[in-house]
Structure formats: structure tokens, C-alpha cells
mmCIF file with all atom_site columns, C-alpha atoms in Angstrom:
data_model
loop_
_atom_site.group_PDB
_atom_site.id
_atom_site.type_symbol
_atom_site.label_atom_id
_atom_site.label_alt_id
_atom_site.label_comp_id
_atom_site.label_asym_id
_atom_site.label_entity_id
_atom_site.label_seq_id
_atom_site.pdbx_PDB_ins_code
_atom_site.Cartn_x
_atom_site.Cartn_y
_atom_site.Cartn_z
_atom_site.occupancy
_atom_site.B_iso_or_equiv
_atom_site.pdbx_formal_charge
_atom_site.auth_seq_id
_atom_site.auth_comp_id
_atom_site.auth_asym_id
_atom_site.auth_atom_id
_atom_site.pdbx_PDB_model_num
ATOM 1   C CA . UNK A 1 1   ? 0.000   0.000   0.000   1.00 69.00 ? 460 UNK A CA 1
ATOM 2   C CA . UNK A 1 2   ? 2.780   2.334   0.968   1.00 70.00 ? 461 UNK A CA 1
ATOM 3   C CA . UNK A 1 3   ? 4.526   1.709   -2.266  1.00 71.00 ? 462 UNK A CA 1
ATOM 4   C CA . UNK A 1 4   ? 1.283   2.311   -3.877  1.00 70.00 ? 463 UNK A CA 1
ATOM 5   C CA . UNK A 1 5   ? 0.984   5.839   -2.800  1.00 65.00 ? 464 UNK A CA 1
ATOM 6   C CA . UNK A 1 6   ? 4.390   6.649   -3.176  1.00 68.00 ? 465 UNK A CA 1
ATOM 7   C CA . UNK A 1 7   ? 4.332   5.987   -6.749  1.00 71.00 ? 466 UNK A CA 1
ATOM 8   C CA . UNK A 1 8   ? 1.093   8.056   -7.159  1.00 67.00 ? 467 UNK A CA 1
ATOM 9   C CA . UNK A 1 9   ? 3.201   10.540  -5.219  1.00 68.00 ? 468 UNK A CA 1
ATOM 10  C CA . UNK A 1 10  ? 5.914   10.495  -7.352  1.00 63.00 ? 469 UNK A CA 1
ATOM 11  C CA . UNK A 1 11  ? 4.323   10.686  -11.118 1.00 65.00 ? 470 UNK A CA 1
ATOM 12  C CA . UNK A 1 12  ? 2.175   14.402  -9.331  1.00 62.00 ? 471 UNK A CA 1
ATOM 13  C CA . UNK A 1 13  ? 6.276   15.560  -8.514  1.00 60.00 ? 472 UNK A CA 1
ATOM 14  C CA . UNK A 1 14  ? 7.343   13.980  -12.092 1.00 58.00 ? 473 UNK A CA 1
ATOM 15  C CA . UNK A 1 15  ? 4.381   15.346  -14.111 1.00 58.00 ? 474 UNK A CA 1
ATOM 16  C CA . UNK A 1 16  ? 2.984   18.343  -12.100 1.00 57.00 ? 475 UNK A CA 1
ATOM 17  C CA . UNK A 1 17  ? -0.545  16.741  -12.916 1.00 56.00 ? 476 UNK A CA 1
ATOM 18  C CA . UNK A 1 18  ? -3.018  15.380  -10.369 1.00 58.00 ? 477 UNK A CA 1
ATOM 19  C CA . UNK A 1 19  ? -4.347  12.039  -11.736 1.00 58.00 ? 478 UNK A CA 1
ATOM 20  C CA . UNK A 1 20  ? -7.991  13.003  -12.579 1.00 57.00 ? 479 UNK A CA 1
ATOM 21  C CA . UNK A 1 21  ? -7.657  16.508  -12.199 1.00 54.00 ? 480 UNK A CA 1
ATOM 22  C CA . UNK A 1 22  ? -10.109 18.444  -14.340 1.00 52.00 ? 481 UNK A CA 1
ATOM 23  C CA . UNK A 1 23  ? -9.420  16.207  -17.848 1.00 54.00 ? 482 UNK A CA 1
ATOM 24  C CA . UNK A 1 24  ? -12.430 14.876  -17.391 1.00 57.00 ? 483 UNK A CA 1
ATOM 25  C CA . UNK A 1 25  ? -14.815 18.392  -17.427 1.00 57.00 ? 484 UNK A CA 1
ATOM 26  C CA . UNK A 1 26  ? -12.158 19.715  -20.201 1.00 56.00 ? 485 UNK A CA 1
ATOM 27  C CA . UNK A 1 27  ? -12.916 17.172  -22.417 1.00 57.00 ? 486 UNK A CA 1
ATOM 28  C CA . UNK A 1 28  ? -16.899 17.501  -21.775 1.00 62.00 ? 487 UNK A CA 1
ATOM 29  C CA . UNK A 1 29  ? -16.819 21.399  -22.567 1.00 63.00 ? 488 UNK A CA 1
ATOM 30  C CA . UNK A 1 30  ? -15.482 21.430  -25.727 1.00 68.00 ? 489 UNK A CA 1
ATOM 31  C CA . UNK A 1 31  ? -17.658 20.669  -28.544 1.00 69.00 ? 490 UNK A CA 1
ATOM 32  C CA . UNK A 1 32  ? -16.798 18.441  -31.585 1.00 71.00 ? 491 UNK A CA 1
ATOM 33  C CA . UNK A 1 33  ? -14.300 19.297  -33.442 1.00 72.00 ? 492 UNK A CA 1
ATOM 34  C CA . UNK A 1 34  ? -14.099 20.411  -36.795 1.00 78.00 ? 493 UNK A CA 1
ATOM 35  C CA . UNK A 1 35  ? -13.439 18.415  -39.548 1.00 78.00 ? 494 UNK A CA 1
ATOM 36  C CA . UNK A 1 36  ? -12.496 19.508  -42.934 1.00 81.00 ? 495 UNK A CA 1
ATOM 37  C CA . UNK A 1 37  ? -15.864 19.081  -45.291 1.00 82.00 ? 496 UNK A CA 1
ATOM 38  C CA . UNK A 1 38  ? -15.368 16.443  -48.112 1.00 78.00 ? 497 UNK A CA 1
ATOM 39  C CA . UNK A 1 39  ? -17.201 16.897  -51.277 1.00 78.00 ? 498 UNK A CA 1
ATOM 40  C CA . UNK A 1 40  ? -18.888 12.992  -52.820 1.00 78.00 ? 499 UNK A CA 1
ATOM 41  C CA . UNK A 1 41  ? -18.014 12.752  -56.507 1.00 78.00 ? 500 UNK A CA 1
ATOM 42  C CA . UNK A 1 42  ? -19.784 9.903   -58.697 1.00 80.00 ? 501 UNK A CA 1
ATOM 43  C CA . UNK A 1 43  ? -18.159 10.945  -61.842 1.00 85.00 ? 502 UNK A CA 1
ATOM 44  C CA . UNK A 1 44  ? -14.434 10.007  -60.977 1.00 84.00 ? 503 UNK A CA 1
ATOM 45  C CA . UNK A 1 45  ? -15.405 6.753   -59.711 1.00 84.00 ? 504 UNK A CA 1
ATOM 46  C CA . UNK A 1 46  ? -15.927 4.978   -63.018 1.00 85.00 ? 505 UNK A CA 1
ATOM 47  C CA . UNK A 1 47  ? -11.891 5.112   -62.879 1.00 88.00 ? 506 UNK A CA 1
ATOM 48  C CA . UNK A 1 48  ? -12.346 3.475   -59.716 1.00 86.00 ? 507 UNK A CA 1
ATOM 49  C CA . UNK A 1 49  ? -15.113 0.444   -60.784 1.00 85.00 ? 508 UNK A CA 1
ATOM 50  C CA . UNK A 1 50  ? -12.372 -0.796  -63.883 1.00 87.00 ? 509 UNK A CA 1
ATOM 51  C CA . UNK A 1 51  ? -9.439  -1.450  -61.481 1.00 90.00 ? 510 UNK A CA 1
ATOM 52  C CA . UNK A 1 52  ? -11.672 -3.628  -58.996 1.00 87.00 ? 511 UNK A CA 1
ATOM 53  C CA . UNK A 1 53  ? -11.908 -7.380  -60.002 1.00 84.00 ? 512 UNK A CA 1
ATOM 54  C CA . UNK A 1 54  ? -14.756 -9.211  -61.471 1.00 79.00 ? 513 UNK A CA 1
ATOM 55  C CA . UNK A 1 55  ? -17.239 -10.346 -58.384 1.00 79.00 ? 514 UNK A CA 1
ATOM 56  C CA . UNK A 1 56  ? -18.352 -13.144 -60.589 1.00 78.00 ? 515 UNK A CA 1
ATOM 57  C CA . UNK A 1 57  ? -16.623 -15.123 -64.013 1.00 78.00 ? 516 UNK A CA 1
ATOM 58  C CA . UNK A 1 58  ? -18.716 -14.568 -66.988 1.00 81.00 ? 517 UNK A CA 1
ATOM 59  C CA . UNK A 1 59  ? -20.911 -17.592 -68.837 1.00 85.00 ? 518 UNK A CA 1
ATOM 60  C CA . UNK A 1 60  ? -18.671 -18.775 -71.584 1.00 85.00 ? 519 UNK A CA 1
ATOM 61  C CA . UNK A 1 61  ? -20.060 -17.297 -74.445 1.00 86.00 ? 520 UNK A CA 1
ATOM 62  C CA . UNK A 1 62  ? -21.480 -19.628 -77.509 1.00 88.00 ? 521 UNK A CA 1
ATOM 63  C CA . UNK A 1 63  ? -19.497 -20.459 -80.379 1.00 89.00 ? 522 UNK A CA 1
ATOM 64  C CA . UNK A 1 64  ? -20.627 -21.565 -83.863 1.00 90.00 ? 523 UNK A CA 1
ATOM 65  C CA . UNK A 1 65  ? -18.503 -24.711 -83.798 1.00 89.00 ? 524 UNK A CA 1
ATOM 66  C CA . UNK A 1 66  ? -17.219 -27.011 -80.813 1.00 87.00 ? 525 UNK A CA 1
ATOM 67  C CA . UNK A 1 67  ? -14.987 -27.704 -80.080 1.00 88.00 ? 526 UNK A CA 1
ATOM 68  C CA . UNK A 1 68  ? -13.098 -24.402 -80.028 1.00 88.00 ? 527 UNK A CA 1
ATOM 69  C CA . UNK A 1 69  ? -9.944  -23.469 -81.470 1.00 89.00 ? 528 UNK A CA 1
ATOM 70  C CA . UNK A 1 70  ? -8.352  -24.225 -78.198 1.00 87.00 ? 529 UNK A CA 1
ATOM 71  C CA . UNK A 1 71  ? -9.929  -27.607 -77.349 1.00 86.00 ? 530 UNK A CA 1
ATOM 72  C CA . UNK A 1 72  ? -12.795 -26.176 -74.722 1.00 87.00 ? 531 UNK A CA 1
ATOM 73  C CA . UNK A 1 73  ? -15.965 -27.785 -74.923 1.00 89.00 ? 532 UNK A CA 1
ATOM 74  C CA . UNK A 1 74  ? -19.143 -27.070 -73.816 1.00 88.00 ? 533 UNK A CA 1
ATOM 75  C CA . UNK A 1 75  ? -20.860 -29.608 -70.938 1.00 88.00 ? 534 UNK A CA 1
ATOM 76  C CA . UNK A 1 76  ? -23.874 -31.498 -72.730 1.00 86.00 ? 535 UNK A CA 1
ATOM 77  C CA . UNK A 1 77  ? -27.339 -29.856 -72.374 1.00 84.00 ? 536 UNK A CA 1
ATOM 78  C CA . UNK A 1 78  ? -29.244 -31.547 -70.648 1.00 86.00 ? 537 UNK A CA 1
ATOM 79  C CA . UNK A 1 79  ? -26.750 -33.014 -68.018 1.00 86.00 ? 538 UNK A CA 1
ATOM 80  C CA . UNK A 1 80  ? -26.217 -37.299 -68.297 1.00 88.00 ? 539 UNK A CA 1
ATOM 81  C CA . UNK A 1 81  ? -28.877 -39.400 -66.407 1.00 89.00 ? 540 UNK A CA 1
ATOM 82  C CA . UNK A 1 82  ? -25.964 -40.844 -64.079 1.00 86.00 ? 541 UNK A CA 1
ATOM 83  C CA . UNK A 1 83  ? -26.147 -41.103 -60.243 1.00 85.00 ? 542 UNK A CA 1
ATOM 84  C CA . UNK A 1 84  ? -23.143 -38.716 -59.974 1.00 84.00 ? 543 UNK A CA 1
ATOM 85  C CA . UNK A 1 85  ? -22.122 -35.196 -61.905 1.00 87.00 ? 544 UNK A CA 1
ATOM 86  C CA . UNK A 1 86  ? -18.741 -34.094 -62.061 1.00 89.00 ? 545 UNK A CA 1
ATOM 87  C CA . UNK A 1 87  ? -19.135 -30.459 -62.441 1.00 89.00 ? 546 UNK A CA 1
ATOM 88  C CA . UNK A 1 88  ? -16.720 -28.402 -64.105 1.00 89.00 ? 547 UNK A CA 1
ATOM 89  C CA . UNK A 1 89  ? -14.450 -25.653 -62.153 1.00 88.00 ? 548 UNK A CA 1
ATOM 90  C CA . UNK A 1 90  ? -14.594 -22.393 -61.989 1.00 86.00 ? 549 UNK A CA 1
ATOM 91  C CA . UNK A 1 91  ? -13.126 -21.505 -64.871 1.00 86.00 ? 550 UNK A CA 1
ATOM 92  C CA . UNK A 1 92  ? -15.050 -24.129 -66.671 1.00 89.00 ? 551 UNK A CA 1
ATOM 93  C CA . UNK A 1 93  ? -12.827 -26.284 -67.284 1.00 90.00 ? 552 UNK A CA 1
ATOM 94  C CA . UNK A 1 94  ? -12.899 -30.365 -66.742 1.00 92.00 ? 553 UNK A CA 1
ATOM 95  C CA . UNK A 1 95  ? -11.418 -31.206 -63.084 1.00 93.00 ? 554 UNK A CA 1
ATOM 96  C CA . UNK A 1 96  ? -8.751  -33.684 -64.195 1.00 94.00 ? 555 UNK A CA 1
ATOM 97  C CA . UNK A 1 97  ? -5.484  -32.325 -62.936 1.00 94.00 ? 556 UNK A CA 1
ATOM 98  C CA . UNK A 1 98  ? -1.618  -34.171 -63.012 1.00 93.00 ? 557 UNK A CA 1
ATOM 99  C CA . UNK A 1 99  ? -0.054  -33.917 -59.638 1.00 91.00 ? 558 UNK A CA 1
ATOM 100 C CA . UNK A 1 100 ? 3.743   -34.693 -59.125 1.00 90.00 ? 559 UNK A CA 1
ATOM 101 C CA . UNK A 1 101 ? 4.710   -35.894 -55.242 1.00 86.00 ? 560 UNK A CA 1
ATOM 102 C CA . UNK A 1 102 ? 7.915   -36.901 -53.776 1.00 86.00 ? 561 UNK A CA 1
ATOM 103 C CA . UNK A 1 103 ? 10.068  -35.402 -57.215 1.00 84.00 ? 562 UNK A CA 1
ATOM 104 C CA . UNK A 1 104 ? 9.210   -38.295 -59.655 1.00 88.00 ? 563 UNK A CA 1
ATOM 105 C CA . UNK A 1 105 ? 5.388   -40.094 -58.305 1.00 90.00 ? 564 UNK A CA 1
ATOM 106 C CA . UNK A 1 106 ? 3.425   -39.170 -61.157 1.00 91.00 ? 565 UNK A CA 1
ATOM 107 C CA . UNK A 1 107 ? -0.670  -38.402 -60.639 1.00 93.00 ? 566 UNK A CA 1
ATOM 108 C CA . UNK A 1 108 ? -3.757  -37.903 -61.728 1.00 93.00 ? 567 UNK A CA 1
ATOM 109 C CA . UNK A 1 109 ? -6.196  -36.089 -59.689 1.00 93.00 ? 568 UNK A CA 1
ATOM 110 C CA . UNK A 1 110 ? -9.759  -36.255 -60.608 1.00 93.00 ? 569 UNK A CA 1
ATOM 111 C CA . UNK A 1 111 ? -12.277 -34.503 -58.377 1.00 90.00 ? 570 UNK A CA 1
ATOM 112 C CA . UNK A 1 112 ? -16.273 -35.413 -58.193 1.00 85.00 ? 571 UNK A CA 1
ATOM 113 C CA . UNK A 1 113 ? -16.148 -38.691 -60.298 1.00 85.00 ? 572 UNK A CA 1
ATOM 114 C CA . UNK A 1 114 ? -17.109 -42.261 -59.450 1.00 88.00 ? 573 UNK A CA 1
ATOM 115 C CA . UNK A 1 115 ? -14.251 -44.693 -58.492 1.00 90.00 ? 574 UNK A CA 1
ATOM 116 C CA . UNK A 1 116 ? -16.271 -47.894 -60.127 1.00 92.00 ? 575 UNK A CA 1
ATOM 117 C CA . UNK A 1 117 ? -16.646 -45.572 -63.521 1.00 92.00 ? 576 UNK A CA 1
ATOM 118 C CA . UNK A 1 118 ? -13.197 -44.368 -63.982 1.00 93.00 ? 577 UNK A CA 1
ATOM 119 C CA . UNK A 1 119 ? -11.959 -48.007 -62.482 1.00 94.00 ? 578 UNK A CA 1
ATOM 120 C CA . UNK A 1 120 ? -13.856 -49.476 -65.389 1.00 94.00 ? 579 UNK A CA 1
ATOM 121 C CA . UNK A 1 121 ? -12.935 -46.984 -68.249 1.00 94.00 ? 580 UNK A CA 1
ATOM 122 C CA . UNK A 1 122 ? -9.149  -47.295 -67.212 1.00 94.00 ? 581 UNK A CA 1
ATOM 123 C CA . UNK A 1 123 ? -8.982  -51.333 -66.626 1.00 95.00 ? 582 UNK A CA 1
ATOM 124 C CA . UNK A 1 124 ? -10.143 -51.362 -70.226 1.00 94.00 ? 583 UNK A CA 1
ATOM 125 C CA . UNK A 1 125 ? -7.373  -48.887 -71.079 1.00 93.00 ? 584 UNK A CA 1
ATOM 126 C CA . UNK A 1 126 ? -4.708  -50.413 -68.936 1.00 92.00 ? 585 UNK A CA 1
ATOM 127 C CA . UNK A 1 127 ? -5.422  -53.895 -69.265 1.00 94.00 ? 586 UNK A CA 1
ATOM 128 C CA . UNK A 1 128 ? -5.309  -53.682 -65.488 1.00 94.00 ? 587 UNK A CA 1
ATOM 129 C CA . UNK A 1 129 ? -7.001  -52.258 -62.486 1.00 93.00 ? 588 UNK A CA 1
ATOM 130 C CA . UNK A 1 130 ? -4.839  -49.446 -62.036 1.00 93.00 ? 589 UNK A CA 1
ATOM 131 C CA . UNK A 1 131 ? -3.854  -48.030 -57.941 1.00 94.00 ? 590 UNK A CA 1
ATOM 132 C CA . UNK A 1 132 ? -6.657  -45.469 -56.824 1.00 94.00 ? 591 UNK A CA 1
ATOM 133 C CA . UNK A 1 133 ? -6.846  -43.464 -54.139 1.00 94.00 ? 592 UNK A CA 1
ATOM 134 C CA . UNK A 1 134 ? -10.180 -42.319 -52.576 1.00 94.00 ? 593 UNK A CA 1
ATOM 135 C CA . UNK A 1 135 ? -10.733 -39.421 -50.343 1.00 93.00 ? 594 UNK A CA 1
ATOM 136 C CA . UNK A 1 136 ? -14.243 -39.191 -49.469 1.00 91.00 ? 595 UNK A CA 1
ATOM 137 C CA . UNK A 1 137 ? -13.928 -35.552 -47.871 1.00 93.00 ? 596 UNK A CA 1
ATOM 138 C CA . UNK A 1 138 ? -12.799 -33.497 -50.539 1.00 90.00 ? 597 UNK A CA 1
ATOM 139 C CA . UNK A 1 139 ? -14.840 -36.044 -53.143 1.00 88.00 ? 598 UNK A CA 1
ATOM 140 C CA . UNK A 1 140 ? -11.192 -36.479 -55.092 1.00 92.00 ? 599 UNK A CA 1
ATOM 141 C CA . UNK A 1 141 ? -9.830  -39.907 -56.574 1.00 93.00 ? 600 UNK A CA 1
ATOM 142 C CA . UNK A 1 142 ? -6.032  -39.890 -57.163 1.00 95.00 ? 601 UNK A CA 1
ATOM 143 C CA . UNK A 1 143 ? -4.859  -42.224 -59.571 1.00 94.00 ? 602 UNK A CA 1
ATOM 144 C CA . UNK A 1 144 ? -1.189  -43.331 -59.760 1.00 94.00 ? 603 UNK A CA 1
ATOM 145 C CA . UNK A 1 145 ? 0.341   -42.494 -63.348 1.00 93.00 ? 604 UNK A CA 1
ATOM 146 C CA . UNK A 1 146 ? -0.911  -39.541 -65.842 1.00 93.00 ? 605 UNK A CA 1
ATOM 147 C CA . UNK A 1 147 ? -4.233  -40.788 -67.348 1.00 93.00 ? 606 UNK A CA 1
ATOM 148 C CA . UNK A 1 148 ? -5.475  -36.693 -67.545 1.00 91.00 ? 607 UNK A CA 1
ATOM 149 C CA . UNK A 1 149 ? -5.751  -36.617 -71.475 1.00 93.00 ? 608 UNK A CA 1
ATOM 150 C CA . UNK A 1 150 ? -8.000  -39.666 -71.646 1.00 94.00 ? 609 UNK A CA 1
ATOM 151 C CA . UNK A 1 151 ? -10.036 -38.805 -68.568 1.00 94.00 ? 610 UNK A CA 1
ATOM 152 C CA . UNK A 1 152 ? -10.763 -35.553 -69.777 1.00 93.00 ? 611 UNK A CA 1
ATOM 153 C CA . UNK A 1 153 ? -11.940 -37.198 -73.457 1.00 93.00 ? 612 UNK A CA 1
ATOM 154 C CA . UNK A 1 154 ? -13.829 -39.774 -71.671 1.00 93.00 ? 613 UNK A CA 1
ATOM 155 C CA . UNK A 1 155 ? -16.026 -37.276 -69.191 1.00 93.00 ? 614 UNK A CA 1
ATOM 156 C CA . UNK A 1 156 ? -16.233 -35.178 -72.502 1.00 92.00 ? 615 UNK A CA 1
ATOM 157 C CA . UNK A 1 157 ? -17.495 -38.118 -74.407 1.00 91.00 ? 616 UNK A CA 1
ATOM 158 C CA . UNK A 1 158 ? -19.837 -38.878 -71.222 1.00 91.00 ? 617 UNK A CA 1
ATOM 159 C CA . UNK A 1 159 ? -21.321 -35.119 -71.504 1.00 90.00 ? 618 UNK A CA 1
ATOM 160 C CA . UNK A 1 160 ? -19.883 -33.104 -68.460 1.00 90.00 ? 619 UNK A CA 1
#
């Protein structure tokens, strides 16, 4: 306690300040202070709108002739009656993807697919059942060796 109020003691001598002494009814006396005025312009912010990104990625838009010049194609309207759909990403693009872990394990990642399906299509490719991984949270297979070309021709040929 006595250290308490020598402290207190000592910041008054340091500082020449009471703690509490008046700051309080200062502060409540003044009004608010002034602030420069600002002036809202809607004409300058068109400069503003075209350096902001997209909120959304546009449709794809139609083409006379699929597929086009660079290989996209179009999912099949109306979807396959199967008892899965692998939809496309967001950039509308089939989800087979080549992964390479631990410098030379070669991959193919396919997300949203059937394992019995693709199991099927690439026994009859293979000549044998080839080594698939299933991970049931993120709805991916992972298939050891590149396969990505004829995966993505197959769901193409399938309609997604």
C-alpha cells in the first residue's frame, strides 16, 4: 500500500498533474471538433469500378462450332442421367489435374467422379485395375500415373 501511494506521489512531482484533475470536465466542454468538409463525386469513380476485379466469371459465351480453337468444350445440355455429376471448375474447365509428389510419383487427380466408372474406363485402357486413391472428404480420386488426357476425353465423351 505504501509503495502504492508513493508511486502516485511520485508521477504528481514527475508530471505536475493530479491524476484526474479536471481532464475529465475539459474534455466535456469542448464541442466536436471540426473536420475539414469532403465533397462525394460519382463521376471520378468509373476510374475506380475498372481497377476492382470481377465479383463473378462470366458464362462462356457460344461459339458456332465445338470444339473451339483451343480444345474447350461445352458440358452437354441436358446433363447425363448418371447417379453422380462431375461439375466443371470455376473456370469451366474439366477437373482432371496431373499432380507430381515426392520429385518423380506421377498423378492424376480427378475430383467429383465415381471410383467404379473411372476403375472401369481405365482397366479397359490399362489392361489392369490401375492403384486409386479415394478421399471421401474433398470427393477427389487420385490415380497413380498420368491418365489426364484420356479422362478428360472420356467425361467429354460422357457429356460433363
Amino acid at each position: 500500500m505504501a509503495a502504492a501511494v508513493f508511486r502516485a506521489s511520485l508521477r504528481v512531482w514527475r508530471t505536475g498533474v493530479q491524476p484526474a484533475c479536471g481532464l475529465r470536465r475539459l474534455s466535456q466542454t469542448q464541442g466536436p471538433p471540426d473536420y475539414p468538409s469532403f465533397m462525394e463525386s460519382v463521376n471520378e469513380y468509373q476510374f475506380v469500378e475498372r481497377l476492382l476485379p470481377a465479383t463473378s466469371i462470366p458464362k462462356p459465351p457460344k461459339h458456332e462450332h465445338y470444339p473451339t480453337p483451343s480444345g474447350w468444350q461445352r458440358p452437354r445440355d441436358p446433363p447425363p442421367s448418371l447417379p453422380y455429376f462431375v461439375r466443371r471448375s470455376r473456370m469451366h474447365n474439366i477437373p482432371v489435374y496431373t499432380d507430381i509428389t515426392h520429385g518423380n510419383r506421377q498423378m492424376t487427380v480427378i475430383r467429383k467422379a465415381l471410383q467404379k466408372d473411372v476403375e472401369d474406363f481405365l482397366s479397359s485402357l490399362l489392361g489392369k485395375t490401375p492403384i486409386i486413391q479415394v478421399n471421401e472428404v474433398t470427393c477427389t480420386l487420385r490415380i497413380k500415373g498420368y491418365f489426364d488426357q484420356q479422362l478428360k476425353a472420356w467425361l467429354l465423351e460422357k457429356g460433363f
